[in-house]
Amino acid sequence: MLQIKNFFITGLCFIPQLFFAQYTDDINSNRPGETMSAFSVGKSVIQAEIGFYGISQKHDLQNYTANGFGTDLTLRWGLFLEKLELIADIQYQSEEFTTPFTSFKKNDFRQTILGAKYLIYDPFKNYKKDVNIYSYKENKRFDWHQLIPAISVFAGANFVFEDNPYAYGSNTLNFSSAESGISPKVMLITQNHFGDGRWVLVSNIIADYITTDYSGYGYVVTLTHGFNSTWSGFIENQGYKSDLYSDAILRGGAAYLLSANMQIDASISSNFKNTPSVLYGGVGFSWRYDTKYKEQQMQFGKEKKSKSKKSKDEKIKEEDQKNIDYQEQERKRKSKYE
């Protein structure tokens, strides 16, 4: 397994990367990475991102191996404001554990999160890069404005159920939650766009299960790049630390754009330790419903066009009225001398 992991980690260095960005012409999916982007899907847009994965673990100290599978579903809804997004993130996992003395199964919700994300700063708003028509070199010079990130905040709640073996991010063999509970989760999100927009750096700083005895802190950093109109890839590093589980994970993969509103993806992940060693890979699908958004845009466009036409008609009418008044004044002036 270590040979597979070493080959995988080396191979990640050669995988090309992906960019997706508030409402865009093509779907803006967080998959297949684990970072949450700073921008929302767009007002009135609904998006579903689902994945299926297999997982293999081996723990040298607790002397067990585990193999299983899981599914994760993220629902995103742009509501009320262009900058606001409601999010539901649900993950279910099932594994079979084998020790020298026994074997047993674990299956439950690995996480259930409900929350909202809000964009508090957009460096691209009201910004337009100056173009020097006389100097090609000046236009190709590094734009320092790219170093200013878009900034969003996420606030939500973890829902933990009684007797859940995956509660609080646990990776301990015999742990399970004693009772149900709800605990806060907050996140700071930054996003930078580099070069021609194909390179994007996204980072998440996370405080999880706040107010509980098992609170944890983590980060996720993702570098993405789109290398043509349909194919893309990414590389990602994730770290997490709590009293129940600490780890660092390297992840990479690719995505393919089926249409403006559909995307498929694949990824593989591995950590750097043997307590336990973890290797998992999966595939996913993202779908966007943006009909209502487009209808609103079309309606707005018609209203704008209608107002513009009305204004033009009024100008013609006023001009005709001026001509009529002038002719009437001229007749009155002539009648004085006749």
mmCIF file of C-alpha atoms in Angstrom:
data_model
loop_
_atom_site.group_PDB
_atom_site.id
_atom_site.type_symbol
_atom_site.label_atom_id
_atom_site.label_comp_id
_atom_site.label_asym_id
_atom_site.label_seq_id
_atom_site.Cartn_x
_atom_site.Cartn_y
_atom_site.Cartn_z
ATOM 1 C CA MET A 1 0.000 0.000 0.000
ATOM 2 C CA LEU A 2 2.915 2.355 0.789
ATOM 3 C CA GLN A 3 4.264 1.781 -2.732
ATOM 4 C CA ILE A 4 0.898 2.779 -4.183
ATOM 5 C CA LYS A 5 0.835 5.899 -2.009
ATOM 6 C CA ASN A 6 4.370 6.917 -2.990
ATOM 7 C CA PHE A 7 3.537 6.466 -6.664
ATOM 8 C CA PHE A 8 0.324 8.464 -6.202
ATOM 9 C CA ILE A 9 2.021 11.368 -4.399
ATOM 10 C CA THR A 10 4.736 11.578 -7.067
ATOM 11 C CA GLY A 11 2.140 11.455 -9.835
ATOM 12 C CA LEU A 12 0.168 14.343 -8.374
ATOM 13 C CA CYS A 13 3.017 16.713 -9.168
ATOM 14 C CA PHE A 14 2.348 16.144 -12.885
ATOM 15 C CA ILE A 15 -1.428 16.503 -12.868
ATOM 16 C CA PRO A 16 -2.703 19.638 -14.639
ATOM 17 C CA GLN A 17 -5.146 21.854 -12.679
ATOM 18 C CA LEU A 18 -8.899 23.785 -12.965
ATOM 19 C CA PHE A 19 -10.691 27.032 -12.528
ATOM 20 C CA PHE A 20 -14.331 27.690 -11.961
ATOM 21 C CA ALA A 21 -15.625 31.099 -10.440
ATOM 22 C CA GLN A 22 -20.896 34.447 -8.515
ATOM 23 C CA TYR A 23 -22.870 33.188 -11.556
ATOM 24 C CA THR A 24 -20.772 32.105 -14.550
ATOM 25 C CA ASP A 25 -21.643 30.858 -18.030
ATOM 26 C CA ASP A 26 -20.388 27.391 -17.034
ATOM 27 C CA ILE A 27 -21.185 25.566 -13.808
ATOM 28 C CA ASN A 28 -19.179 26.657 -10.752
ATOM 29 C CA SER A 29 -18.635 23.465 -8.739
ATOM 30 C CA ASN A 30 -16.582 22.913 -5.574
ATOM 31 C CA ARG A 31 -15.988 19.310 -6.620
ATOM 32 C CA PRO A 32 -13.873 17.306 -6.666
ATOM 33 C CA GLY A 33 -11.811 19.153 -4.027
ATOM 34 C CA GLU A 34 -12.757 19.837 -0.423
ATOM 35 C CA THR A 35 -12.395 23.634 -0.448
ATOM 36 C CA MET A 36 -15.393 25.929 -0.531
ATOM 37 C CA SER A 37 -15.034 28.704 -3.126
ATOM 38 C CA ALA A 38 -15.512 32.360 -2.144
ATOM 39 C CA PHE A 39 -18.185 33.041 -4.779
ATOM 40 C CA SER A 40 -21.804 31.853 -4.688
ATOM 41 C CA VAL A 41 -23.665 30.022 -7.453
ATOM 42 C CA GLY A 42 -25.766 33.137 -8.167
ATOM 43 C CA LYS A 43 -29.130 34.459 -7.028
ATOM 44 C CA SER A 44 -32.029 31.975 -7.529
ATOM 45 C CA VAL A 45 -29.627 29.264 -8.792
ATOM 46 C CA ILE A 46 -29.841 25.752 -7.303
ATOM 47 C CA GLN A 47 -26.905 23.358 -7.563
ATOM 48 C CA ALA A 48 -26.365 19.742 -6.503
ATOM 49 C CA GLU A 49 -22.933 18.121 -6.191
ATOM 50 C CA ILE A 50 -22.827 14.377 -5.447
ATOM 51 C CA GLY A 51 -19.966 11.913 -5.194
ATOM 52 C CA PHE A 52 -19.245 8.233 -4.508
ATOM 53 C CA TYR A 53 -15.934 6.989 -3.110
ATOM 54 C CA GLY A 54 -14.104 3.925 -1.863
ATOM 55 C CA ILE A 55 -11.791 4.023 1.156
ATOM 56 C CA SER A 56 -9.016 1.800 2.507
ATOM 57 C CA GLN A 57 -7.347 2.190 5.925
ATOM 58 C CA LYS A 58 -4.655 0.414 7.927
ATOM 59 C CA HIS A 59 -3.761 1.292 11.531
ATOM 60 C CA ASP A 60 -0.390 -0.018 12.758
ATOM 61 C CA LEU A 61 -0.966 0.744 16.455
ATOM 62 C CA GLN A 62 -4.576 -0.405 16.781
ATOM 63 C CA ASN A 63 -3.803 -3.281 14.409
ATOM 64 C CA TYR A 64 -6.812 -3.088 12.121
ATOM 65 C CA THR A 65 -7.611 -2.769 8.448
ATOM 66 C CA ALA A 66 -10.792 -1.260 7.058
ATOM 67 C CA ASN A 67 -12.354 -1.114 3.627
ATOM 68 C CA GLY A 68 -15.571 0.576 2.684
ATOM 69 C CA PHE A 69 -17.382 3.139 0.601
ATOM 70 C CA GLY A 70 -19.307 6.357 1.044
ATOM 71 C CA THR A 71 -21.352 9.039 -0.639
ATOM 72 C CA ASP A 72 -21.447 12.779 -0.183
ATOM 73 C CA LEU A 73 -24.044 15.305 -1.267
ATOM 74 C CA THR A 74 -23.778 19.099 -1.263
ATOM 75 C CA LEU A 75 -26.811 21.263 -2.052
ATOM 76 C CA ARG A 76 -26.185 24.956 -2.825
ATOM 77 C CA TRP A 77 -28.894 27.589 -3.200
ATOM 78 C CA GLY A 78 -28.353 31.249 -4.081
ATOM 79 C CA LEU A 79 -31.051 33.039 -2.105
ATOM 80 C CA PHE A 80 -32.169 36.668 -1.546
ATOM 81 C CA LEU A 81 -28.813 38.230 -2.496
ATOM 82 C CA GLU A 82 -26.216 37.593 -5.187
ATOM 83 C CA LYS A 83 -23.542 37.303 -2.473
ATOM 84 C CA LEU A 84 -25.467 34.863 -0.263
ATOM 85 C CA GLU A 85 -25.560 31.077 -0.578
ATOM 86 C CA LEU A 86 -27.297 28.475 1.588
ATOM 87 C CA ILE A 87 -25.458 25.151 1.890
ATOM 88 C CA ALA A 88 -26.324 21.635 3.046
ATOM 89 C CA ASP A 89 -23.380 19.211 3.207
ATOM 90 C CA ILE A 90 -24.142 15.560 4.014
ATOM 91 C CA GLN A 91 -21.775 12.558 3.962
ATOM 92 C CA TYR A 92 -22.574 8.903 4.680
ATOM 93 C CA GLN A 93 -19.937 6.174 5.077
ATOM 94 C CA SER A 94 -19.919 2.400 5.558
ATOM 95 C CA GLU A 95 -16.826 0.313 6.410
ATOM 96 C CA GLU A 96 -15.883 -3.212 7.474
ATOM 97 C CA PHE A 97 -13.150 -3.359 10.119
ATOM 98 C CA THR A 98 -10.939 -6.408 10.598
ATOM 99 C CA THR A 99 -8.713 -7.026 13.640
ATOM 100 C CA PRO A 100 -6.741 -10.158 14.690
ATOM 101 C CA PHE A 101 -9.641 -11.145 16.951
ATOM 102 C CA THR A 102 -12.835 -9.973 15.266
ATOM 103 C CA SER A 103 -14.480 -8.089 12.431
ATOM 104 C CA PHE A 104 -17.358 -5.623 12.491
ATOM 105 C CA LYS A 105 -19.029 -2.910 10.444
ATOM 106 C CA LYS A 106 -19.447 0.833 10.869
ATOM 107 C CA ASN A 107 -22.043 2.775 8.924
ATOM 108 C CA ASP A 108 -23.491 6.178 9.700
ATOM 109 C CA PHE A 109 -23.476 9.848 8.722
ATOM 110 C CA ARG A 110 -19.895 11.059 8.724
ATOM 111 C CA GLN A 111 -21.073 14.665 8.690
ATOM 112 C CA THR A 112 -24.309 16.662 8.489
ATOM 113 C CA ILE A 113 -23.813 20.414 8.086
ATOM 114 C CA LEU A 114 -26.277 23.216 7.368
ATOM 115 C CA GLY A 115 -25.076 26.783 6.938
ATOM 116 C CA ALA A 116 -24.681 29.902 4.806
ATOM 117 C CA LYS A 117 -21.828 31.612 2.985
ATOM 118 C CA TYR A 118 -21.571 35.365 2.334
ATOM 119 C CA LEU A 119 -19.119 37.245 0.118
ATOM 120 C CA ILE A 120 -17.820 40.215 2.113
ATOM 121 C CA TYR A 121 -15.208 41.505 -0.362
ATOM 122 C CA ASP A 122 -14.859 41.177 -4.126
ATOM 123 C CA PRO A 123 -11.605 42.625 -5.554
ATOM 124 C CA PHE A 124 -13.015 42.474 -9.104
ATOM 125 C CA LYS A 125 -15.967 44.774 -8.339
ATOM 126 C CA ASN A 126 -15.542 48.178 -10.031
ATOM 127 C CA TYR A 127 -12.018 47.183 -11.078
ATOM 128 C CA LYS A 128 -10.837 47.409 -14.653
ATOM 129 C CA LYS A 129 -7.283 46.737 -15.681
ATOM 130 C CA ASP A 130 -5.767 49.572 -17.713
ATOM 131 C CA VAL A 131 -4.700 48.596 -21.220
ATOM 132 C CA ASN A 132 -1.697 50.296 -22.804
ATOM 133 C CA ILE A 133 -2.269 50.261 -26.566
ATOM 134 C CA TYR A 134 1.306 51.386 -27.162
ATOM 135 C CA SER A 135 3.180 48.747 -25.154
ATOM 136 C CA TYR A 136 2.803 44.971 -25.354
ATOM 137 C CA LYS A 137 5.328 44.597 -22.532
ATOM 138 C CA GLU A 138 3.303 46.809 -20.185
ATOM 139 C CA ASN A 139 0.148 44.778 -20.827
ATOM 140 C CA LYS A 140 1.963 41.528 -20.027
ATOM 141 C CA ARG A 141 3.490 42.829 -16.792
ATOM 142 C CA PHE A 142 2.361 41.133 -13.579
ATOM 143 C CA ASP A 143 -0.860 42.638 -12.222
ATOM 144 C CA TRP A 144 -0.329 43.156 -8.480
ATOM 145 C CA HIS A 145 -4.097 43.487 -8.031
ATOM 146 C CA GLN A 146 -4.268 39.701 -8.421
ATOM 147 C CA LEU A 147 -2.721 39.323 -4.966
ATOM 148 C CA ILE A 148 -5.858 40.810 -3.380
ATOM 149 C CA PRO A 149 -8.208 37.887 -2.603
ATOM 150 C CA ALA A 150 -11.984 37.656 -2.654
ATOM 151 C CA ILE A 151 -13.081 37.045 0.940
ATOM 152 C CA SER A 152 -16.123 35.149 2.200
ATOM 153 C CA VAL A 153 -17.278 33.805 5.534
ATOM 154 C CA PHE A 154 -19.225 30.626 6.249
ATOM 155 C CA ALA A 155 -21.254 30.005 9.414
ATOM 156 C CA GLY A 156 -23.190 26.835 10.052
ATOM 157 C CA ALA A 157 -23.992 23.993 12.414
ATOM 158 C CA ASN A 158 -22.887 20.367 12.755
ATOM 159 C CA PHE A 159 -25.682 17.946 13.597
ATOM 160 C CA VAL A 160 -24.389 14.959 15.588
ATOM 161 C CA PHE A 161 -26.615 11.953 16.295
ATOM 162 C CA GLU A 162 -26.463 9.554 19.219
ATOM 163 C CA ASP A 163 -24.218 6.456 18.899
ATOM 164 C CA ASN A 164 -22.571 7.814 15.755
ATOM 165 C CA PRO A 165 -19.088 6.223 15.358
ATOM 166 C CA TYR A 166 -17.964 9.070 13.060
ATOM 167 C CA ALA A 167 -19.063 11.893 15.385
ATOM 168 C CA TYR A 168 -16.754 14.897 15.769
ATOM 169 C CA GLY A 169 -14.517 13.687 12.956
ATOM 170 C CA SER A 170 -13.419 10.648 14.958
ATOM 171 C CA ASN A 171 -11.086 8.032 13.532
ATOM 172 C CA THR A 172 -10.827 6.088 16.786
ATOM 173 C CA LEU A 173 -11.769 2.425 16.530
ATOM 174 C CA ASN A 174 -14.217 2.120 19.452
ATOM 175 C CA PHE A 175 -15.503 5.706 19.707
ATOM 176 C CA SER A 176 -19.160 6.695 19.334
ATOM 177 C CA SER A 177 -21.134 9.747 20.421
ATOM 178 C CA ALA A 178 -22.934 9.464 23.749
ATOM 179 C CA GLU A 179 -25.787 11.786 22.772
ATOM 180 C CA SER A 180 -27.133 13.955 19.993
ATOM 181 C CA GLY A 181 -26.038 17.557 19.688
ATOM 182 C CA ILE A 182 -25.620 20.650 17.541
ATOM 183 C CA SER A 183 -22.356 22.599 17.406
ATOM 184 C CA PRO A 184 -21.157 25.616 15.374
ATOM 185 C CA LYS A 185 -18.775 25.556 12.436
ATOM 186 C CA VAL A 186 -17.185 28.714 10.997
ATOM 187 C CA MET A 187 -14.854 29.244 8.076
ATOM 188 C CA LEU A 188 -12.817 32.036 6.483
ATOM 189 C CA ILE A 189 -12.540 31.670 2.695
ATOM 190 C CA THR A 190 -10.122 33.435 0.347
ATOM 191 C CA GLN A 191 -9.803 33.144 -3.433
ATOM 192 C CA ASN A 192 -7.177 34.572 -5.805
ATOM 193 C CA HIS A 193 -7.210 34.582 -9.610
ATOM 194 C CA PHE A 194 -3.858 34.627 -11.402
ATOM 195 C CA GLY A 195 -2.693 35.169 -14.942
ATOM 196 C CA ASP A 196 -5.474 34.913 -17.510
ATOM 197 C CA GLY A 197 -7.918 33.575 -14.887
ATOM 198 C CA ARG A 198 -7.143 29.895 -15.456
ATOM 199 C CA TRP A 199 -5.083 29.656 -12.262
ATOM 200 C CA VAL A 200 -6.980 30.000 -8.990
ATOM 201 C CA LEU A 201 -5.825 29.613 -5.407
ATOM 202 C CA VAL A 202 -8.528 28.937 -2.792
ATOM 203 C CA SER A 203 -7.951 28.572 0.946
ATOM 204 C CA ASN A 204 -10.296 27.695 3.825
ATOM 205 C CA ILE A 205 -9.452 28.268 7.499
ATOM 206 C CA ILE A 206 -11.821 26.183 9.641
ATOM 207 C CA ALA A 207 -12.992 26.039 13.259
ATOM 208 C CA ASP A 208 -15.166 22.950 13.760
ATOM 209 C CA TYR A 209 -17.416 21.534 16.495
ATOM 210 C CA ILE A 210 -16.998 24.738 18.505
ATOM 211 C CA THR A 211 -18.223 24.673 22.156
ATOM 212 C CA THR A 212 -17.810 20.857 22.383
ATOM 213 C CA ASP A 213 -15.101 18.801 24.109
ATOM 214 C CA TYR A 214 -13.906 17.710 20.652
ATOM 215 C CA SER A 215 -13.457 21.042 18.867
ATOM 216 C CA GLY A 216 -11.013 20.959 15.983
ATOM 217 C CA TYR A 217 -9.181 23.329 13.654
ATOM 218 C CA GLY A 218 -8.064 22.885 10.092
ATOM 219 C CA TYR A 219 -7.189 24.293 6.706
ATOM 220 C CA VAL A 220 -7.599 23.365 3.047
ATOM 221 C CA VAL A 221 -5.578 24.940 0.225
ATOM 222 C CA THR A 222 -6.408 24.176 -3.415
ATOM 223 C CA LEU A 223 -4.599 25.214 -6.587
ATOM 224 C CA THR A 224 -6.756 24.783 -9.672
ATOM 225 C CA HIS A 225 -6.234 25.317 -13.385
ATOM 226 C CA GLY A 226 -8.357 24.966 -16.507
ATOM 227 C CA PHE A 227 -6.240 23.852 -19.443
ATOM 228 C CA ASN A 228 -8.948 23.870 -22.114
ATOM 229 C CA SER A 229 -12.682 24.531 -22.435
ATOM 230 C CA THR A 230 -13.724 21.141 -21.016
ATOM 231 C CA TRP A 231 -10.857 19.468 -19.124
ATOM 232 C CA SER A 232 -9.387 20.626 -15.841
ATOM 233 C CA GLY A 233 -7.474 19.424 -12.790
ATOM 234 C CA PHE A 234 -6.449 20.358 -9.266
ATOM 235 C CA ILE A 235 -4.017 19.642 -6.447
ATOM 236 C CA GLU A 236 -4.930 20.168 -2.789
ATOM 237 C CA ASN A 237 -3.514 19.935 0.718
ATOM 238 C CA GLN A 238 -5.745 19.517 3.772
ATOM 239 C CA GLY A 239 -4.788 19.530 7.454
ATOM 240 C CA TYR A 240 -6.936 18.929 10.545
ATOM 241 C CA LYS A 241 -6.263 18.653 14.266
ATOM 242 C CA SER A 242 -8.501 17.732 17.216
ATOM 243 C CA ASP A 243 -8.341 15.516 20.317
ATOM 244 C CA LEU A 244 -9.996 12.687 18.351
ATOM 245 C CA TYR A 245 -8.229 12.913 15.001
ATOM 246 C CA SER A 246 -5.320 14.748 13.370
ATOM 247 C CA ASP A 247 -4.102 14.303 9.828
ATOM 248 C CA ALA A 248 -2.645 15.871 6.682
ATOM 249 C CA ILE A 249 -3.985 14.780 3.300
ATOM 250 C CA LEU A 250 -2.806 15.339 -0.260
ATOM 251 C CA ARG A 251 -5.491 15.196 -2.919
ATOM 252 C CA GLY A 252 -5.633 15.566 -6.684
ATOM 253 C CA GLY A 253 -7.891 14.892 -9.632
ATOM 254 C CA ALA A 254 -9.625 16.119 -12.751
ATOM 255 C CA ALA A 255 -13.020 17.258 -14.021
ATOM 256 C CA TYR A 256 -14.770 17.250 -17.384
ATOM 257 C CA LEU A 257 -17.475 19.721 -18.434
ATOM 258 C CA LEU A 258 -20.338 17.831 -20.089
ATOM 259 C CA SER A 259 -22.378 20.995 -20.718
ATOM 260 C CA ALA A 260 -22.791 24.475 -19.280
ATOM 261 C CA ASN A 261 -24.763 22.993 -16.365
ATOM 262 C CA MET A 262 -23.209 19.540 -15.876
ATOM 263 C CA GLN A 263 -19.785 18.305 -14.796
ATOM 264 C CA ILE A 264 -18.234 14.922 -13.951
ATOM 265 C CA ASP A 265 -15.068 14.453 -11.897
ATOM 266 C CA ALA A 266 -12.634 11.977 -10.364
ATOM 267 C CA SER A 267 -10.109 12.310 -7.544
ATOM 268 C CA ILE A 268 -7.752 10.349 -5.311
ATOM 269 C CA SER A 269 -6.441 11.161 -1.805
ATOM 270 C CA SER A 270 -3.785 9.912 0.565
ATOM 271 C CA ASN A 271 -2.263 10.911 3.915
ATOM 272 C CA PHE A 272 1.306 10.730 5.248
ATOM 273 C CA LYS A 273 1.050 8.543 8.365
ATOM 274 C CA ASN A 274 0.192 4.967 9.392
ATOM 275 C CA THR A 275 -2.102 5.628 12.375
ATOM 276 C CA PRO A 276 -4.047 5.061 10.207
ATOM 277 C CA SER A 277 -2.807 5.222 6.635
ATOM 278 C CA VAL A 278 -5.664 6.290 4.391
ATOM 279 C CA LEU A 279 -6.148 5.938 0.648
ATOM 280 C CA TYR A 280 -9.414 6.740 -1.063
ATOM 281 C CA GLY A 281 -10.668 7.710 -4.489
ATOM 282 C CA GLY A 282 -13.994 8.546 -6.032
ATOM 283 C CA VAL A 283 -16.082 9.985 -8.834
ATOM 284 C CA GLY A 284 -18.722 12.676 -8.805
ATOM 285 C CA PHE A 285 -21.333 14.627 -10.717
ATOM 286 C CA SER A 286 -22.451 18.273 -10.448
ATOM 287 C CA TRP A 287 -25.673 19.714 -11.867
ATOM 288 C CA ARG A 288 -26.980 23.298 -11.922
ATOM 289 C CA TYR A 289 -30.543 24.596 -12.327
ATOM 290 C CA ASP A 290 -30.345 28.201 -13.514
ATOM 291 C CA THR A 291 -33.577 28.626 -15.522
ATOM 292 C CA LYS A 292 -35.055 31.088 -13.033
ATOM 293 C CA TYR A 293 -31.858 33.134 -13.077
ATOM 294 C CA LYS A 294 -31.929 33.390 -16.879
ATOM 295 C CA GLU A 295 -35.646 34.272 -16.873
ATOM 296 C CA GLN A 296 -34.973 37.118 -14.456
ATOM 297 C CA GLN A 297 -32.086 38.336 -16.619
ATOM 298 C CA MET A 298 -34.282 38.257 -19.744
ATOM 299 C CA GLN A 299 -37.079 40.065 -17.940
ATOM 300 C CA PHE A 300 -34.667 42.700 -16.718
ATOM 301 C CA GLY A 301 -33.342 43.119 -20.244
ATOM 302 C CA LYS A 302 -36.857 43.615 -21.676
ATOM 303 C CA GLU A 303 -37.716 46.197 -19.045
ATOM 304 C CA LYS A 304 -34.518 48.060 -19.768
ATOM 305 C CA LYS A 305 -35.173 47.950 -23.508
ATOM 306 C CA SER A 306 -38.773 49.074 -22.987
ATOM 307 C CA LYS A 307 -37.683 52.036 -20.899
ATOM 308 C CA SER A 308 -35.116 52.966 -23.495
ATOM 309 C CA LYS A 309 -37.709 52.817 -26.296
ATOM 310 C CA LYS A 310 -40.198 54.874 -24.301
ATOM 311 C CA SER A 311 -37.594 57.519 -23.690
ATOM 312 C CA LYS A 312 -36.841 57.692 -27.402
ATOM 313 C CA ASP A 313 -40.560 58.038 -28.266
ATOM 314 C CA GLU A 314 -40.917 60.802 -25.745
ATOM 315 C CA LYS A 315 -38.014 62.656 -27.308
ATOM 316 C CA ILE A 316 -39.649 62.427 -30.774
ATOM 317 C CA LYS A 317 -42.971 63.602 -29.361
ATOM 318 C CA GLU A 318 -41.314 66.535 -27.635
ATOM 319 C CA GLU A 319 -39.484 67.443 -30.837
ATOM 320 C CA ASP A 320 -42.749 67.345 -32.817
ATOM 321 C CA GLN A 321 -44.410 69.496 -30.165
ATOM 322 C CA LYS A 322 -41.622 72.053 -30.448
ATOM 323 C CA ASN A 323 -42.085 72.159 -34.250
ATOM 324 C CA ILE A 324 -45.854 72.667 -33.864
ATOM 325 C CA ASP A 325 -45.386 75.454 -31.338
ATOM 326 C CA TYR A 326 -42.864 77.189 -33.580
ATOM 327 C CA GLN A 327 -45.221 77.115 -36.593
ATOM 328 C CA GLU A 328 -48.072 78.498 -34.488
ATOM 329 C CA GLN A 329 -45.877 81.311 -33.210
ATOM 330 C CA GLU A 330 -44.794 82.152 -36.757
ATOM 331 C CA ARG A 331 -48.447 82.405 -37.975
ATOM 332 C CA LYS A 332 -49.298 84.759 -35.108
ATOM 333 C CA ARG A 333 -46.298 86.921 -35.860
ATOM 334 C CA LYS A 334 -47.243 87.261 -39.552
ATOM 335 C CA SER A 335 -50.896 88.071 -38.773
ATOM 336 C CA LYS A 336 -49.820 91.264 -36.994
ATOM 337 C CA TYR A 337 -48.552 92.686 -40.279
ATOM 338 C CA GLU A 338 -51.383 91.543 -42.521
#
